[in-house]
Amino acid sequence: MEKPYVIGIDLGGTNTVFGVVDARGTILYNGSIRTGEYGEVEAYVSALAKSLKGIIAQAGGREQIKGIGVGAPNGNYFTGCIDFAANLPWKNKIPLARMISDSTGIPVALTNDANAAAIGEMTYGAARGMKDFIVITLGTGVGSGIVVGGNLVYGHDGFAGELGHIIVRRENGRLCGCGRYGCLETYTSATGVARTAKELLIQRTDDSLLRKLEPERITSKDVYEAAVAGDKLSVEIFEMTGEILGEAFADFIAFSSPEAIILFGGLARAGDLLMNPIRRSLDKHVLKVFAGKTKLLFSELKESDAAVLGASALGWEIKE
């Protein structure tokens, strides 16, 4: 009898979320651990395996699980390794698929976290029926999953589509966790929004609700809440962020002419505060031949579901 369930794992820079998924794409049991609490990957895998065993027991035991799919930053589908992920506590090359398989006794497949989100969006969300689209994940970093002709773009080595690391500011660009300067994610991730806020508070003297907060503790959520409350500086921060994203999206459209660009992740919850300046900037910078052809959409899935469901789809493909 075919095993009825798979497990999807979304490994983020802050949290790791996972769930048992059935063949219809329903997440039956789920859990999470905090990624950043584990300085050593061995300790992380041990804690993850312990938590996974809990939901595996809820699902009826290991015999019910066909496979585990993992979406992770810099996850390489071809090798099952995480290679030099800028936003994770562990550096170098991590054979994560093998480590999780050894700890659980279940076969594991791994891909880039944003690729997993794209698979989930294509199967269950805003990209249903689309064959050409890009998912942009706006979280601790900026990730991307590119689908062309119904297939994920992996490139010859498994790492194609690192759009968060295109350089958008060469003059005095911000240092990125990848070691380069001026990458998109240093400006437009949740972390980047917080960096913009701290910089403006130092450079300017405007009254702002953000000045009531400890500068080093300011988060993108604080900026969002202040903007909703009418704080002009915070609204300007979203305008600046949207301007840069719109410029970048114009370049992405020139590359693959997607039917849609879909925003996913915590920062996307800012809604029109972010989307309106993106639209204005995109309209200003896009090549005329592409004008008005690409939809800008928010994910239709719950924040964690797209990546968990997308990662879980890898589990069904595993050959036992």
CSV table of N, CA and C in Angstrom, one decimal, residues 251-316:
chain,number,residue,atom,x,y,z
A,251,ASP,N,13.9,44.6,-14.2
A,251,ASP,CA,15.0,43.8,-14.7
A,251,ASP,C,14.6,42.3,-14.8
A,252,PHE,N,13.9,41.8,-13.8
A,252,PHE,CA,13.5,40.4,-13.8
A,252,PHE,C,12.6,40.1,-15.0
A,253,ILE,N,11.7,41.1,-15.2
A,253,ILE,CA,10.7,40.9,-16.3
A,253,ILE,C,11.4,40.9,-17.6
A,254,ALA,N,12.5,41.7,-17.8
A,254,ALA,CA,13.2,41.7,-19.0
A,254,ALA,C,13.9,40.3,-19.3
A,255,PHE,N,14.2,39.6,-18.2
A,255,PHE,CA,14.9,38.3,-18.3
A,255,PHE,C,14.0,37.2,-18.7
A,256,SER,N,12.8,37.1,-18.0
A,256,SER,CA,12.0,35.9,-18.3
A,256,SER,C,10.5,36.2,-18.7
A,257,SER,N,10.1,37.4,-18.7
A,257,SER,CA,8.8,37.8,-19.1
A,257,SER,C,7.7,37.0,-18.4
A,258,PRO,N,7.7,37.0,-17.0
A,258,PRO,CA,6.8,36.2,-16.3
A,258,PRO,C,5.3,36.7,-16.4
A,259,GLU,N,4.4,35.8,-16.3
A,259,GLU,CA,3.0,36.2,-16.2
A,259,GLU,C,2.7,37.0,-14.9
A,260,ALA,N,3.4,36.6,-13.8
A,260,ALA,CA,3.2,37.3,-12.6
A,260,ALA,C,4.5,37.2,-11.7
A,261,ILE,N,4.6,38.2,-10.9
A,261,ILE,CA,5.6,38.2,-9.8
A,261,ILE,C,4.8,38.2,-8.5
A,262,ILE,N,5.0,37.1,-7.7
A,262,ILE,CA,4.2,36.9,-6.5
A,262,ILE,C,5.1,37.1,-5.3
A,263,LEU,N,4.6,38.0,-4.4
A,263,LEU,CA,5.3,38.3,-3.1
A,263,LEU,C,4.9,37.4,-2.0
A,264,PHE,N,5.8,36.9,-1.3
A,264,PHE,CA,5.6,35.9,-0.3
A,264,PHE,C,6.5,36.3,0.9
A,265,GLY,N,6.1,36.0,2.1
A,265,GLY,CA,6.9,36.2,3.3
A,265,GLY,C,6.4,37.3,4.2
A,266,GLY,N,7.1,37.5,5.4
A,266,GLY,CA,6.6,38.4,6.4
A,266,GLY,C,6.4,39.8,5.9
A,267,LEU,N,7.4,40.3,5.2
A,267,LEU,CA,7.3,41.7,4.7
A,267,LEU,C,6.1,42.0,3.8
A,268,ALA,N,5.7,41.0,3.1
A,268,ALA,CA,4.6,41.1,2.2
A,268,ALA,C,3.3,41.5,2.9
A,269,ARG,N,3.2,41.2,4.2
A,269,ARG,CA,2.0,41.6,5.0
A,269,ARG,C,1.8,43.1,5.1
A,270,ALA,N,2.9,43.9,4.6
A,270,ALA,CA,2.7,45.3,4.6
A,270,ALA,C,1.7,45.8,3.6
A,271,GLY,N,1.3,44.9,2.7
A,271,GLY,CA,0.2,45.2,1.7
A,271,GLY,C,0.5,46.4,0.8
A,272,ASP,N,-0.5,47.3,0.7
A,272,ASP,CA,-0.4,48.4,-0.2
A,272,ASP,C,0.7,49.4,0.2
A,273,LEU,N,1.1,49.4,1.4
A,273,LEU,CA,2.2,50.3,1.8
A,273,LEU,C,3.5,49.9,1.0
A,274,LEU,N,3.6,48.7,0.7
A,274,LEU,CA,4.8,48.2,-0.1
A,274,LEU,C,4.4,48.1,-1.6
A,275,MET,N,3.2,47.5,-1.9
A,275,MET,CA,2.9,47.2,-3.2
A,275,MET,C,2.7,48.5,-4.1
A,276,ASN,N,2.1,49.5,-3.5
A,276,ASN,CA,1.8,50.7,-4.3
A,276,ASN,C,3.1,51.4,-4.8
A,277,PRO,N,4.1,51.5,-4.0
A,277,PRO,CA,5.4,52.1,-4.5
A,277,PRO,C,6.1,51.1,-5.5
A,278,ILE,N,6.0,49.8,-5.3
A,278,ILE,CA,6.5,48.9,-6.2
A,278,ILE,C,5.9,49.1,-7.6
A,279,ARG,N,4.6,49.2,-7.6
A,279,ARG,CA,3.9,49.4,-8.9
A,279,ARG,C,4.3,50.7,-9.6
A,280,ARG,N,4.4,51.7,-8.8
A,280,ARG,CA,4.8,53.0,-9.4
A,280,ARG,C,6.3,52.9,-10.0
A,281,SER,N,7.1,52.3,-9.3
A,281,SER,CA,8.5,52.2,-9.7
A,281,SER,C,8.6,51.2,-10.9
A,282,LEU,N,7.9,50.1,-10.9
A,282,LEU,CA,7.9,49.2,-12.0
A,282,LEU,C,7.5,49.8,-13.3
A,283,ASP,N,6.4,50.6,-13.2
A,283,ASP,CA,5.8,51.3,-14.3
A,283,ASP,C,6.8,52.3,-14.9
A,284,LYS,N,7.6,52.9,-14.0
A,284,LYS,CA,8.6,53.9,-14.4
A,284,LYS,C,9.8,53.2,-15.1
A,285,HIS,N,10.2,52.0,-14.7
A,285,HIS,CA,11.5,51.4,-15.1
A,285,HIS,C,11.3,50.3,-16.1
A,286,VAL,N,10.1,49.7,-16.3
A,286,VAL,CA,10.0,48.5,-17.2
A,286,VAL,C,10.2,48.9,-18.6
A,287,LEU,N,10.8,48.0,-19.4
A,287,LEU,CA,10.8,48.2,-20.9
A,287,LEU,C,9.4,48.3,-21.4
A,288,LYS,N,9.2,49.2,-22.4
A,288,LYS,CA,7.9,49.4,-23.0
A,288,LYS,C,7.3,48.1,-23.5
A,289,VAL,N,8.1,47.3,-24.1
A,289,VAL,CA,7.5,46.1,-24.7
A,289,VAL,C,6.9,45.1,-23.7
A,290,PHE,N,7.3,45.3,-22.4
A,290,PHE,CA,6.7,44.5,-21.3
A,290,PHE,C,5.7,45.2,-20.5
A,291,ALA,N,5.5,46.5,-20.8
A,291,ALA,CA,4.6,47.3,-19.9
A,291,ALA,C,3.2,46.7,-19.8
A,292,GLY,N,2.7,46.6,-18.5
A,292,GLY,CA,1.4,46.2,-18.3
A,292,GLY,C,1.1,44.7,-18.5
A,293,LYS,N,2.2,43.9,-18.7
A,293,LYS,CA,2.0,42.5,-19.0
A,293,LYS,C,2.1,41.6,-17.8
A,294,THR,N,2.8,42.0,-16.8
A,294,THR,CA,3.1,41.2,-15.7
A,294,THR,C,2.3,41.6,-14.4
A,295,LYS,N,1.6,40.7,-13.9
A,295,LYS,CA,0.8,40.9,-12.7
A,295,LYS,C,1.7,40.9,-11.4
A,296,LEU,N,1.4,41.8,-10.5
A,296,LEU,CA,2.0,41.8,-9.2
A,296,LEU,C,1.0,41.3,-8.2
A,297,LEU,N,1.3,40.2,-7.5
A,297,LEU,CA,0.3,39.5,-6.7
A,297,LEU,C,1.0,39.2,-5.3
A,298,PHE,N,0.1,39.1,-4.3
A,298,PHE,CA,0.5,38.5,-3.0
A,298,PHE,C,0.2,37.0,-3.0
A,299,SER,N,1.0,36.3,-2.3
A,299,SER,CA,0.7,34.9,-2.1
A,299,SER,C,-0.7,34.7,-1.6
A,300,GLU,N,-1.4,33.6,-2.1
A,300,GLU,CA,-2.7,33.3,-1.6
A,300,GLU,C,-2.7,32.3,-0.5
A,301,LEU,N,-1.5,31.8,-0.1
A,301,LEU,CA,-1.4,30.8,0.9
A,301,LEU,C,-1.0,31.4,2.3
A,302,LYS,N,-1.3,30.7,3.4
A,302,LYS,CA,-0.9,31.2,4.7
A,302,LYS,C,0.6,31.3,4.6
A,303,GLU,N,1.2,32.2,5.4
A,303,GLU,CA,2.6,32.5,5.3
A,303,GLU,C,3.5,31.3,5.3
A,304,SER,N,3.3,30.4,6.2
A,304,SER,CA,4.2,29.2,6.2
A,304,SER,C,3.8,28.1,5.3
A,305,ASP,N,2.6,28.1,4.8
A,305,ASP,CA,2.1,26.9,4.1
A,305,ASP,C,2.7,26.8,2.7
A,306,ALA,N,3.0,27.9,2.0
A,306,ALA,CA,3.5,27.7,0.6
A,306,ALA,C,4.8,27.0,0.6
A,307,ALA,N,5.8,27.3,1.5
A,307,ALA,CA,7.1,26.7,1.5
A,307,ALA,C,6.9,25.3,2.1
A,308,VAL,N,6.1,25.0,3.1
A,308,VAL,CA,5.9,23.7,3.6
A,308,VAL,C,5.3,22.8,2.6
A,309,LEU,N,4.3,23.2,1.9
A,309,LEU,CA,3.6,22.4,0.9
A,309,LEU,C,4.5,22.2,-0.3
A,310,GLY,N,5.2,23.2,-0.7
A,310,GLY,CA,6.2,23.1,-1.8
A,310,GLY,C,7.3,22.1,-1.5
A,311,ALA,N,7.8,22.2,-0.3
A,311,ALA,CA,8.9,21.3,0.1
A,311,ALA,C,8.3,19.9,0.2
A,312,SER,N,7.1,19.7,0.7
A,312,SER,CA,6.5,18.4,0.8
A,312,SER,C,6.3,17.7,-0.5
A,313,ALA,N,6.1,18.5,-1.6
A,313,ALA,CA,6.0,17.9,-2.9
A,313,ALA,C,7.2,17.1,-3.3
A,314,LEU,N,8.4,17.5,-2.8
A,314,LEU,CA,9.6,16.8,-3.1
A,314,LEU,C,9.5,15.4,-2.5
A,315,GLY,N,8.8,15.3,-1.4
A,315,GLY,CA,8.7,14.0,-0.7
A,315,GLY,C,8.0,12.9,-1.5
A,316,TRP,N,7.0,13.4,-2.3
A,316,TRP,CA,6.3,12.4,-3.2
A,316,TRP,C,7.2,11.9,-4.3
